Structure formats: C-alpha cells, structure tokens
C-alpha cells in the first residue's frame, strides 16, 4: 500500500539560509505538512532533501524522511545536487527559486514565490541578487505548476507579468504565531493588561521596509515622550547597506536587538510592547503584524492593499510616505487606551483567521488535487 502513495519532495535549501520571513514560512509549512502526514490527514509519502549539515532540530518531524546530501552548497546545491534526488516525486520549492533541470522535466514543480520586492525596490538589494532573480523569474512563472503566492494582491501582480500563468496561481496566506511555540507558556493575552514602555519594530533593516520612517518617528517619540524604540532585525547579505544613524541625545532610547531567533524571546517582545510599528512600503503577507496581534499588541501599519488584505480592520493605518501620518497613528494608539484595547481585541480575532496548517493544506491540495485533505484539529 505504501508503494502506491504519491511522493512529495521538499527542497530543503531554506534550512541553510539565515532565518528571515521566507525561511520562517518554509519551516512552518514543512512542519505542518509533516503533521498532516503523521496524523493520516493526507495520503502521501514525503522526503525532505537538504544539505548534510542542515539543522532540522526545531522541526520535530514525525513522518517525513530526511535525506541529507553532500558535495555542494547553496545555489550550486539546489541547481545540480537536488535534482538527482527528486526521482519520481513531485518537487516543492518554498523559497522563490527552483532547479532549472527539474523545471524542464516531465513532472511539474510546485513553487512558492513570496513577493516581487526586488523589482519594485531595486535600490534595497545587491546587484547579484537582483540579476539572479530577474533572469530566473520569467522562466519560473512559465514552467512552475502550481505557483503559490501569499496574497490576492501579489497574485494580481504576477498575472500582470505573465497573463498565461493565471490558471496556475493559487493564494495561500501565511499563518501567524505558531500555537505552542512559546517556551515560556505564558497565559492568554489580556487586552486590558498594562503593556510595556516601548514601541516595537520587527523586520529587516531595509529601504522597502521603510526603516528610515520607523527611525524618524521613533526618534521623535523618544525626544517628545522619552519612550524607547526597540528594533528587531538585521540587514541580510542580499540587502544593500543601509546606514543607521542615531542621534546622541536619544541613543540610550533606541535599542538594536538584531535578529531574534528565539521565538520565546520574540513573543515576550510582542507581549510587552505598547504597539508594533510596521509602516512598510511593500509587503505580500507579512508575519510581524499577525504575530503582534496574537499577543494583543496594537498594530500601526502602512495603508497599502496587501496590508489591508492581511490585517483587515485590526490595525491603525498610516501613509508610509508621510512621517507625520505615521506619527499621528502611533500617537492615537499611545494616547487613547480605549482605541488601543479595541485594536488589540480586533487583532486577536484577526490572528485567529490564519494558520500554518491551513496554508499547508491549500498547497498540498493544489499540488496533488487531494480531495481527502481533512480539517486539522
């Protein structure tokens, strides 16, 4: 009976990359696919193919076979080693790229493309990153099937580039905070609780995330109110260098936490913040707003279509290109406890709408046309 099962092969390149949003999403989807298979919700055999020293400890796999390979790393591994290990399975690539030789094969490759930020904000990325993705994207959009994207906004953008790909595009919104991943096992969020004394930003320190606007408003708030700004994130290797200049008079109030890999610690930062400040110029299906909402942390977000799609009526919206607008939105949350409580309550409801398991279920149904996928518990 086992030999008759369809086989899925997951491209594990994301396991060797720094953990930003794309890698977080890939890990969560992989974990949930394993859960669905282990619980018998989907009739599949799944292999995770990765490099020899990939760290899979936090995935806690129960049913998925892990196949470690040697002799190459990174892009070279993906293009030349991975294809030899796909064999008769369907390949799922969760990190924007796929091996060309497998795309040219008989079996379609399922591909998740998160966004097109490098096209819209080219100055935010290094030249080799932009060139590589610009050369590969048209080929990916023409050959991959299905193409998974994370919002209706993004689907419309992909369709405008390659209209013929419309029937192969599916939308599977990212989940939010993973239930049970906070090691501190804190009690449920209390929207009436007195929160901490800082404004929080979580994301890469890049131009397209509007880090300049975050800093400008954070510095103004530090001077006016003495309230700290806590920045969680870093500039990745593929991002253009972005000088972060902090005036001496507020240096003690601007905290650079760097990349926070410990989800328990990240949860504490959300739980104790006065609000999350997230005025990005461009997003597809961002994680921080929904993560903050899970902890009853009010969210200030940019008024752009994908953010409206993601956050609904549970955020205080601002014009990301207008620092005064961002400032007013933050002030409205800080100065009006009733408004902050309302946003926190709406945020808890909004966060409950999204789950990694549902995203994994949508992806598997699109790849295999599985009518037997059952709602998870």
mmCIF file of C-alpha atoms in Angstrom:
data_model
loop_
_atom_site.group_PDB
_atom_site.id
_atom_site.type_symbol
_atom_site.label_atom_id
_atom_site.label_comp_id
_atom_site.label_asym_id
_atom_site.label_seq_id
_atom_site.Cartn_x
_atom_site.Cartn_y
_atom_site.Cartn_z
ATOM 1 C CA UNK A 1 0.000 0.000 0.000
ATOM 2 C CA UNK A 2 2.835 2.390 0.861
ATOM 3 C CA UNK A 3 4.363 1.972 -2.606
ATOM 4 C CA UNK A 4 1.143 3.327 -4.154
ATOM 5 C CA UNK A 5 1.351 6.608 -2.277
ATOM 6 C CA UNK A 6 2.192 9.737 -4.201
ATOM 7 C CA UNK A 7 5.503 11.245 -3.149
ATOM 8 C CA UNK A 8 6.366 14.833 -2.311
ATOM 9 C CA UNK A 9 9.979 16.022 -2.208
ATOM 10 C CA UNK A 10 10.646 19.262 -0.312
ATOM 11 C CA UNK A 11 13.599 21.412 -1.363
ATOM 12 C CA UNK A 12 15.460 21.973 1.913
ATOM 13 C CA UNK A 13 17.730 24.788 0.791
ATOM 14 C CA UNK A 14 15.939 27.154 3.197
ATOM 15 C CA UNK A 15 17.415 25.208 6.121
ATOM 16 C CA UNK A 16 20.883 26.583 5.319
ATOM 17 C CA UNK A 17 19.824 30.218 4.961
ATOM 18 C CA UNK A 18 19.561 32.946 7.619
ATOM 19 C CA UNK A 19 16.075 32.880 9.124
ATOM 20 C CA UNK A 20 14.118 35.799 7.722
ATOM 21 C CA UNK A 21 10.451 35.755 6.739
ATOM 22 C CA UNK A 22 10.869 33.405 3.762
ATOM 23 C CA UNK A 23 12.711 30.803 5.823
ATOM 24 C CA UNK A 24 10.242 31.094 8.708
ATOM 25 C CA UNK A 25 7.389 30.396 6.314
ATOM 26 C CA UNK A 26 9.213 27.408 4.779
ATOM 27 C CA UNK A 27 9.887 25.892 8.205
ATOM 28 C CA UNK A 28 6.291 26.326 9.337
ATOM 29 C CA UNK A 29 4.848 24.804 6.158
ATOM 30 C CA UNK A 30 7.276 21.859 6.329
ATOM 31 C CA UNK A 31 6.337 21.256 9.958
ATOM 32 C CA UNK A 32 2.617 21.317 9.156
ATOM 33 C CA UNK A 33 2.960 19.004 6.151
ATOM 34 C CA UNK A 34 4.683 16.529 8.441
ATOM 35 C CA UNK A 35 1.818 16.877 10.939
ATOM 36 C CA UNK A 36 -0.816 16.233 8.268
ATOM 37 C CA UNK A 37 1.024 13.138 7.031
ATOM 38 C CA UNK A 38 1.736 11.782 10.521
ATOM 39 C CA UNK A 39 -1.930 12.173 11.516
ATOM 40 C CA UNK A 40 -3.132 10.423 8.381
ATOM 41 C CA UNK A 41 -4.906 13.513 7.042
ATOM 42 C CA UNK A 42 -3.152 13.247 3.657
ATOM 43 C CA UNK A 43 -2.152 10.027 1.840
ATOM 44 C CA UNK A 44 1.407 10.999 0.904
ATOM 45 C CA UNK A 45 4.993 9.941 1.343
ATOM 46 C CA UNK A 46 7.246 12.977 1.932
ATOM 47 C CA UNK A 47 11.012 13.388 1.727
ATOM 48 C CA UNK A 48 12.914 16.478 2.869
ATOM 49 C CA UNK A 49 16.134 16.725 0.834
ATOM 50 C CA UNK A 50 18.762 19.003 2.366
ATOM 51 C CA UNK A 51 22.478 19.603 2.751
ATOM 52 C CA UNK A 52 24.437 17.355 5.090
ATOM 53 C CA UNK A 53 24.736 19.843 7.954
ATOM 54 C CA UNK A 54 21.232 21.353 7.780
ATOM 55 C CA UNK A 55 19.660 21.957 11.187
ATOM 56 C CA UNK A 56 16.217 20.330 11.402
ATOM 57 C CA UNK A 57 16.020 20.029 15.190
ATOM 58 C CA UNK A 58 13.197 22.525 15.663
ATOM 59 C CA UNK A 59 11.015 20.880 13.010
ATOM 60 C CA UNK A 60 10.246 17.898 15.277
ATOM 61 C CA UNK A 61 9.463 15.680 12.291
ATOM 62 C CA UNK A 62 7.452 12.502 12.870
ATOM 63 C CA UNK A 63 6.622 11.132 9.427
ATOM 64 C CA UNK A 64 8.881 12.892 6.946
ATOM 65 C CA UNK A 65 12.011 11.134 5.680
ATOM 66 C CA UNK A 66 15.112 13.352 5.811
ATOM 67 C CA UNK A 67 17.655 12.806 3.036
ATOM 68 C CA UNK A 68 20.993 14.565 3.573
ATOM 69 C CA UNK A 69 23.334 15.182 0.643
ATOM 70 C CA UNK A 70 26.942 16.312 0.233
ATOM 71 C CA UNK A 71 29.351 17.800 -2.325
ATOM 72 C CA UNK A 72 27.887 21.322 -2.796
ATOM 73 C CA UNK A 73 26.236 24.244 -1.034
ATOM 74 C CA UNK A 74 23.680 26.983 -1.631
ATOM 75 C CA UNK A 75 22.672 27.804 -5.194
ATOM 76 C CA UNK A 76 25.008 25.180 -6.682
ATOM 77 C CA UNK A 77 23.485 22.508 -4.425
ATOM 78 C CA UNK A 78 19.960 23.499 -5.474
ATOM 79 C CA UNK A 79 20.706 23.531 -9.188
ATOM 80 C CA UNK A 80 22.952 20.471 -9.524
ATOM 81 C CA UNK A 81 22.651 18.178 -6.485
ATOM 82 C CA UNK A 82 18.975 18.421 -5.531
ATOM 83 C CA UNK A 83 17.637 17.341 -8.981
ATOM 84 C CA UNK A 84 19.403 13.978 -8.672
ATOM 85 C CA UNK A 85 17.415 13.236 -5.519
ATOM 86 C CA UNK A 86 13.927 14.134 -6.724
ATOM 87 C CA UNK A 87 13.497 10.822 -8.582
ATOM 88 C CA UNK A 88 9.802 10.069 -9.103
ATOM 89 C CA UNK A 89 8.399 12.588 -6.617
ATOM 90 C CA UNK A 90 6.815 15.999 -7.077
ATOM 91 C CA UNK A 91 9.215 18.733 -6.016
ATOM 92 C CA UNK A 92 8.017 21.549 -3.753
ATOM 93 C CA UNK A 93 10.250 24.638 -3.525
ATOM 94 C CA UNK A 94 9.262 27.095 -0.789
ATOM 95 C CA UNK A 95 11.913 29.807 -1.217
ATOM 96 C CA UNK A 96 11.369 31.685 -4.531
ATOM 97 C CA UNK A 97 13.756 29.548 -6.622
ATOM 98 C CA UNK A 98 13.872 26.060 -8.148
ATOM 99 C CA UNK A 99 16.354 23.870 -10.076
ATOM 100 C CA UNK A 100 16.086 24.588 -13.795
ATOM 101 C CA UNK A 101 16.688 20.997 -14.895
ATOM 102 C CA UNK A 102 13.766 19.778 -12.792
ATOM 103 C CA UNK A 103 11.517 22.530 -14.157
ATOM 104 C CA UNK A 104 12.293 21.208 -17.629
ATOM 105 C CA UNK A 105 11.346 17.661 -16.647
ATOM 106 C CA UNK A 106 8.106 15.772 -17.104
ATOM 107 C CA UNK A 107 6.696 16.332 -13.624
ATOM 108 C CA UNK A 108 5.648 19.887 -12.741
ATOM 109 C CA UNK A 109 7.492 21.670 -9.955
ATOM 110 C CA UNK A 110 5.425 23.371 -7.259
ATOM 111 C CA UNK A 111 6.949 26.736 -6.387
ATOM 112 C CA UNK A 112 6.221 29.316 -3.720
ATOM 113 C CA UNK A 113 7.119 32.877 -4.759
ATOM 114 C CA UNK A 114 6.647 35.269 -1.869
ATOM 115 C CA UNK A 115 6.913 38.701 -3.470
ATOM 116 C CA UNK A 116 8.467 40.898 -6.144
ATOM 117 C CA UNK A 117 10.146 43.385 -3.841
ATOM 118 C CA UNK A 118 13.434 43.334 -5.766
ATOM 119 C CA UNK A 119 11.591 44.671 -8.853
ATOM 120 C CA UNK A 120 9.717 47.434 -7.041
ATOM 121 C CA UNK A 121 12.546 48.490 -4.718
ATOM 122 C CA UNK A 122 15.751 47.673 -6.620
ATOM 123 C CA UNK A 123 17.880 50.030 -4.530
ATOM 124 C CA UNK A 124 17.191 47.888 -1.474
ATOM 125 C CA UNK A 125 19.015 44.844 -2.886
ATOM 126 C CA UNK A 126 22.513 43.998 -4.036
ATOM 127 C CA UNK A 127 23.176 43.703 -7.748
ATOM 128 C CA UNK A 128 23.834 39.941 -7.869
ATOM 129 C CA UNK A 129 20.558 39.218 -6.042
ATOM 130 C CA UNK A 130 18.504 41.390 -8.412
ATOM 131 C CA UNK A 131 20.193 39.983 -11.503
ATOM 132 C CA UNK A 132 19.727 36.362 -10.477
ATOM 133 C CA UNK A 133 16.041 36.747 -9.712
ATOM 134 C CA UNK A 134 15.366 38.922 -12.767
ATOM 135 C CA UNK A 135 16.846 36.240 -15.046
ATOM 136 C CA UNK A 136 15.009 33.360 -13.384
ATOM 137 C CA UNK A 137 11.561 34.838 -12.687
ATOM 138 C CA UNK A 138 10.063 34.713 -16.226
ATOM 139 C CA UNK A 139 11.192 31.102 -16.596
ATOM 140 C CA UNK A 140 9.756 30.174 -13.190
ATOM 141 C CA UNK A 141 6.405 31.779 -13.963
ATOM 142 C CA UNK A 142 6.160 29.905 -17.264
ATOM 143 C CA UNK A 143 7.219 26.460 -16.031
ATOM 144 C CA UNK A 144 6.185 26.022 -12.385
ATOM 145 C CA UNK A 145 2.811 24.461 -11.582
ATOM 146 C CA UNK A 146 1.262 25.337 -9.236
ATOM 147 C CA UNK A 147 2.729 28.714 -8.370
ATOM 148 C CA UNK A 148 1.872 29.520 -4.772
ATOM 149 C CA UNK A 149 1.743 33.125 -3.685
ATOM 150 C CA UNK A 150 0.618 34.590 -0.401
ATOM 151 C CA UNK A 151 -1.992 37.254 -1.195
ATOM 152 C CA UNK A 152 -4.531 38.240 -3.834
ATOM 153 C CA UNK A 153 -2.566 41.474 -4.265
ATOM 154 C CA UNK A 154 0.547 39.533 -5.176
ATOM 155 C CA UNK A 155 -1.356 37.164 -7.450
ATOM 156 C CA UNK A 156 -2.618 40.139 -9.473
ATOM 157 C CA UNK A 157 0.947 41.403 -9.841
ATOM 158 C CA UNK A 158 2.235 38.036 -11.079
ATOM 159 C CA UNK A 159 -0.665 37.765 -13.507
ATOM 160 C CA UNK A 160 0.171 41.164 -14.983
ATOM 161 C CA UNK A 161 3.703 39.908 -15.711
ATOM 162 C CA UNK A 162 2.682 36.578 -17.255
ATOM 163 C CA UNK A 163 -1.081 36.521 -18.013
ATOM 164 C CA UNK A 164 -0.843 32.890 -19.102
ATOM 165 C CA UNK A 165 0.124 31.872 -15.559
ATOM 166 C CA UNK A 166 -3.231 32.892 -14.092
ATOM 167 C CA UNK A 167 -4.660 29.349 -14.004
ATOM 168 C CA UNK A 168 -1.532 28.045 -12.241
ATOM 169 C CA UNK A 169 -1.505 30.677 -9.500
ATOM 170 C CA UNK A 170 -3.017 29.896 -6.118
ATOM 171 C CA UNK A 171 -3.184 32.038 -2.987
ATOM 172 C CA UNK A 172 -2.258 30.595 0.400
ATOM 173 C CA UNK A 173 -1.921 33.309 3.027
ATOM 174 C CA UNK A 174 0.839 32.852 5.587
ATOM 175 C CA UNK A 175 -0.088 31.754 9.081
ATOM 176 C CA UNK A 176 0.663 33.817 12.157
ATOM 177 C CA UNK A 177 2.119 32.831 15.500
ATOM 178 C CA UNK A 178 2.524 29.064 15.859
ATOM 179 C CA UNK A 179 0.491 27.752 18.779
ATOM 180 C CA UNK A 180 2.655 26.150 21.427
ATOM 181 C CA UNK A 181 5.975 27.542 20.170
ATOM 182 C CA UNK A 182 6.437 29.927 23.106
ATOM 183 C CA UNK A 183 8.566 28.004 25.584
ATOM 184 C CA UNK A 184 7.576 30.338 28.389
ATOM 185 C CA UNK A 185 3.972 29.061 28.211
ATOM 186 C CA UNK A 186 2.570 32.475 29.094
ATOM 187 C CA UNK A 187 -1.142 32.860 29.911
ATOM 188 C CA UNK A 188 -3.513 34.043 27.151
ATOM 189 C CA UNK A 189 -3.116 37.716 26.163
ATOM 190 C CA UNK A 190 -5.052 40.224 28.246
ATOM 191 C CA UNK A 191 -6.184 43.188 26.193
ATOM 192 C CA UNK A 192 -6.707 45.179 29.385
ATOM 193 C CA UNK A 193 -3.227 44.497 30.748
ATOM 194 C CA UNK A 194 -0.789 47.352 31.251
ATOM 195 C CA UNK A 195 1.771 46.973 28.493
ATOM 196 C CA UNK A 196 5.460 47.854 28.439
ATOM 197 C CA UNK A 197 7.059 51.190 27.754
ATOM 198 C CA UNK A 198 8.426 50.814 24.206
ATOM 199 C CA UNK A 199 7.456 50.923 20.539
ATOM 200 C CA UNK A 200 8.482 47.761 18.675
ATOM 201 C CA UNK A 201 9.638 47.218 15.099
ATOM 202 C CA UNK A 202 10.229 43.700 13.718
ATOM 203 C CA UNK A 203 11.638 43.179 10.213
ATOM 204 C CA UNK A 204 14.708 43.591 8.071
ATOM 205 C CA UNK A 205 16.518 46.917 8.216
ATOM 206 C CA UNK A 206 15.877 47.732 4.587
ATOM 207 C CA UNK A 207 14.587 50.587 2.471
ATOM 208 C CA UNK A 208 11.451 48.777 1.306
ATOM 209 C CA UNK A 209 10.512 48.175 4.951
ATOM 210 C CA UNK A 210 10.692 51.965 5.469
ATOM 211 C CA UNK A 211 13.284 51.716 8.206
ATOM 212 C CA UNK A 212 14.040 55.411 7.704
ATOM 213 C CA UNK A 213 10.433 56.258 8.566
ATOM 214 C CA UNK A 214 10.499 53.924 11.569
ATOM 215 C CA UNK A 215 13.630 55.631 12.887
ATOM 216 C CA UNK A 216 12.351 59.139 12.199
ATOM 217 C CA UNK A 217 9.146 58.557 14.166
ATOM 218 C CA UNK A 218 10.928 56.540 16.846
ATOM 219 C CA UNK A 219 13.472 59.292 17.402
ATOM 220 C CA UNK A 220 10.693 61.904 17.543
ATOM 221 C CA UNK A 221 8.798 59.846 20.122
ATOM 222 C CA UNK A 222 11.952 59.350 22.163
ATOM 223 C CA UNK A 223 12.542 63.115 22.264
ATOM 224 C CA UNK A 224 8.931 64.084 22.924
ATOM 225 C CA UNK A 225 7.930 61.369 25.392
ATOM 226 C CA UNK A 226 11.059 59.525 26.438
ATOM 227 C CA UNK A 227 9.578 56.301 25.055
ATOM 228 C CA UNK A 228 12.115 53.777 23.690
ATOM 229 C CA UNK A 229 12.115 52.242 20.217
ATOM 230 C CA UNK A 230 13.135 48.569 20.020
ATOM 231 C CA UNK A 231 14.314 47.340 16.609
ATOM 232 C CA UNK A 232 14.351 43.582 15.914
ATOM 233 C CA UNK A 233 16.012 42.547 12.659
ATOM 234 C CA UNK A 234 19.132 42.963 10.583
ATOM 235 C CA UNK A 235 20.401 43.706 7.088
ATOM 236 C CA UNK A 236 20.787 40.413 5.218
ATOM 237 C CA UNK A 237 23.631 39.590 2.863
ATOM 238 C CA UNK A 238 21.422 40.259 -0.174
ATOM 239 C CA UNK A 239 20.299 43.716 1.013
ATOM 240 C CA UNK A 240 22.055 46.953 0.144
ATOM 241 C CA UNK A 241 23.944 48.509 3.077
ATOM 242 C CA UNK A 242 21.683 50.902 4.940
ATOM 243 C CA UNK A 243 23.372 53.332 7.303
ATOM 244 C CA UNK A 244 21.525 53.600 10.590
ATOM 245 C CA UNK A 245 22.222 56.989 12.164
ATOM 246 C CA UNK A 246 21.015 57.543 15.717
ATOM 247 C CA UNK A 247 21.490 60.994 17.320
ATOM 248 C CA UNK A 248 23.490 61.047 20.532
ATOM 249 C CA UNK A 249 20.700 62.611 22.602
ATOM 250 C CA UNK A 250 18.376 59.599 22.141
ATOM 251 C CA UNK A 251 20.924 56.849 21.621
ATOM 252 C CA UNK A 252 20.057 55.333 25.013
ATOM 253 C CA UNK A 253 16.405 55.040 23.957
ATOM 254 C CA UNK A 254 16.947 53.290 20.600
ATOM 255 C CA UNK A 255 17.647 49.593 21.155
ATOM 256 C CA UNK A 256 19.014 47.470 18.312
ATOM 257 C CA UNK A 257 18.239 43.854 19.209
ATOM 258 C CA UNK A 258 19.497 42.308 15.967
ATOM 259 C CA UNK A 259 17.986 39.103 14.601
ATOM 260 C CA UNK A 260 15.992 37.294 17.306
ATOM 261 C CA UNK A 261 15.863 33.561 16.551
ATOM 262 C CA UNK A 262 14.417 32.533 19.926
ATOM 263 C CA UNK A 263 10.640 32.640 19.451
ATOM 264 C CA UNK A 264 10.059 32.683 23.191
ATOM 265 C CA UNK A 265 12.051 35.892 23.474
ATOM 266 C CA UNK A 266 10.357 37.359 20.402
ATOM 267 C CA UNK A 267 6.986 36.563 21.935
ATOM 268 C CA UNK A 268 7.969 38.443 25.085
ATOM 269 C CA UNK A 269 8.911 41.473 22.989
ATOM 270 C CA UNK A 270 5.480 41.478 21.315
ATOM 271 C CA UNK A 271 3.684 40.843 24.588
ATOM 272 C CA UNK A 272 5.241 43.822 26.372
ATOM 273 C CA UNK A 273 5.256 46.433 23.582
ATOM 274 C CA UNK A 274 2.940 49.448 23.546
ATOM 275 C CA UNK A 275 2.474 48.884 19.821
ATOM 276 C CA UNK A 276 4.110 47.356 16.753
ATOM 277 C CA UNK A 277 5.209 49.976 14.219
ATOM 278 C CA UNK A 278 5.176 48.452 10.722
ATOM 279 C CA UNK A 279 4.916 51.158 8.009
ATOM 280 C CA UNK A 280 6.409 49.170 5.098
ATOM 281 C CA UNK A 281 6.275 50.495 1.571
ATOM 282 C CA UNK A 282 5.664 46.995 0.218
ATOM 283 C CA UNK A 283 4.584 43.657 1.682
ATOM 284 C CA UNK A 284 2.963 40.471 0.444
ATOM 285 C CA UNK A 285 1.776 38.582 3.542
ATOM 286 C CA UNK A 286 3.875 39.895 6.438
ATOM 287 C CA UNK A 287 4.367 37.901 9.636
ATOM 288 C CA UNK A 288 5.016 40.594 12.305
ATOM 289 C CA UNK A 289 1.546 42.240 12.287
ATOM 290 C CA UNK A 290 -0.256 38.917 12.824
ATOM 291 C CA UNK A 291 2.323 37.810 15.372
ATOM 292 C CA UNK A 292 1.831 41.046 17.313
ATOM 293 C CA UNK A 293 -1.945 40.619 17.163
ATOM 294 C CA UNK A 294 -1.598 37.144 18.672
ATOM 295 C CA UNK A 295 -0.124 38.821 21.758
ATOM 296 C CA UNK A 296 -2.810 41.557 21.891
ATOM 297 C CA UNK A 297 -0.229 44.124 20.789
ATOM 298 C CA UNK A 298 -1.858 47.002 18.827
ATOM 299 C CA UNK A 299 -0.504 47.369 15.284
ATOM 300 C CA UNK A 300 0.314 50.520 13.319
ATOM 301 C CA UNK A 301 0.640 49.533 9.645
ATOM 302 C CA UNK A 302 1.001 51.124 6.238
ATOM 303 C CA UNK A 303 -2.165 51.722 4.274
ATOM 304 C CA UNK A 304 -1.357 49.564 1.244
ATOM 305 C CA UNK A 305 -3.589 46.903 -0.397
ATOM 306 C CA UNK A 306 -1.715 43.818 0.821
ATOM 307 C CA UNK A 307 -1.669 45.127 4.398
ATOM 308 C CA UNK A 308 -5.408 45.804 4.306
ATOM 309 C CA UNK A 309 -5.893 42.269 2.982
ATOM 310 C CA UNK A 310 -3.770 40.851 5.803
ATOM 311 C CA UNK A 311 -4.850 42.995 8.760
ATOM 312 C CA UNK A 312 -8.442 43.926 7.945
ATOM 313 C CA UNK A 313 -9.916 46.366 10.482
ATOM 314 C CA UNK A 314 -7.428 45.356 13.185
ATOM 315 C CA UNK A 315 -4.701 47.958 12.558
ATOM 316 C CA UNK A 316 -4.215 51.717 12.795
ATOM 317 C CA UNK A 317 -3.281 52.636 9.231
ATOM 318 C CA UNK A 318 -0.898 55.355 8.070
ATOM 319 C CA UNK A 319 0.641 56.711 4.889
ATOM 320 C CA UNK A 320 4.142 55.179 4.858
ATOM 321 C CA UNK A 321 5.478 58.064 2.746
ATOM 322 C CA UNK A 322 4.343 60.689 5.276
ATOM 323 C CA UNK A 323 6.211 60.728 8.595
ATOM 324 C CA UNK A 324 3.536 62.963 10.129
ATOM 325 C CA UNK A 325 0.883 60.374 9.240
ATOM 326 C CA UNK A 326 2.933 57.613 10.897
ATOM 327 C CA UNK A 327 3.456 59.828 13.935
ATOM 328 C CA UNK A 328 -0.284 60.534 14.232
ATOM 329 C CA UNK A 329 -1.166 56.840 14.016
ATOM 330 C CA UNK A 330 1.318 55.915 16.754
ATOM 331 C CA UNK A 331 0.117 58.808 18.928
ATOM 332 C CA UNK A 332 -3.507 57.699 18.554
ATOM 333 C CA UNK A 333 -2.601 54.286 19.971
ATOM 334 C CA UNK A 334 -0.438 55.635 22.797
ATOM 335 C CA UNK A 335 -2.860 58.368 23.897
ATOM 336 C CA UNK A 336 -6.180 56.540 23.670
ATOM 337 C CA UNK A 337 -6.319 53.370 25.827
ATOM 338 C CA UNK A 338 -9.821 52.588 24.586
ATOM 339 C CA UNK A 339 -8.672 52.690 20.959
ATOM 340 C CA UNK A 340 -5.639 50.531 21.802
ATOM 341 C CA UNK A 341 -7.882 47.958 23.536
ATOM 342 C CA UNK A 342 -10.222 47.918 20.543
ATOM 343 C CA UNK A 343 -7.325 47.251 18.170
ATOM 344 C CA UNK A 344 -5.998 44.534 20.475
ATOM 345 C CA UNK A 345 -9.386 42.798 20.555
ATOM 346 C CA UNK A 346 -9.818 43.004 16.806
ATOM 347 C CA UNK A 347 -6.240 41.812 16.396
ATOM 348 C CA UNK A 348 -6.852 38.650 18.421
ATOM 349 C CA UNK A 349 -9.824 37.843 16.171
ATOM 350 C CA UNK A 350 -7.856 38.626 13.002
ATOM 351 C CA UNK A 351 -4.883 36.496 14.050
ATOM 352 C CA UNK A 352 -7.171 33.517 14.662
ATOM 353 C CA UNK A 353 -8.226 33.539 10.993
ATOM 354 C CA UNK A 354 -4.841 32.357 9.751
ATOM 355 C CA UNK A 355 -2.984 29.122 10.415
ATOM 356 C CA UNK A 356 0.082 27.393 9.012
ATOM 357 C CA UNK A 357 -1.859 24.136 8.828
ATOM 358 C CA UNK A 358 -4.475 25.662 6.553
ATOM 359 C CA UNK A 359 -1.735 27.116 4.347
ATOM 360 C CA UNK A 360 -0.065 23.691 4.094
ATOM 361 C CA UNK A 361 -3.420 22.073 3.307
ATOM 362 C CA UNK A 362 -4.112 24.523 0.463
ATOM 363 C CA UNK A 363 -0.662 23.913 -1.032
ATOM 364 C CA UNK A 364 -0.946 20.111 -0.900
ATOM 365 C CA UNK A 365 -4.449 20.211 -2.402
ATOM 366 C CA UNK A 366 -3.158 22.312 -5.297
ATOM 367 C CA UNK A 367 -0.191 20.016 -5.985
ATOM 368 C CA UNK A 368 -1.996 16.675 -5.838
ATOM 369 C CA UNK A 369 -5.664 17.635 -6.191
ATOM 370 C CA UNK A 370 -6.217 15.856 -2.897
ATOM 371 C CA UNK A 371 -9.915 15.708 -2.132
ATOM 372 C CA UNK A 372 -9.192 13.710 1.024
ATOM 373 C CA UNK A 373 -7.469 16.505 2.920
ATOM 374 C CA UNK A 374 -9.389 16.823 6.192
ATOM 375 C CA UNK A 375 -9.645 19.823 8.514
ATOM 376 C CA UNK A 376 -6.969 19.535 11.192
ATOM 377 C CA UNK A 377 -7.684 19.508 14.884
#
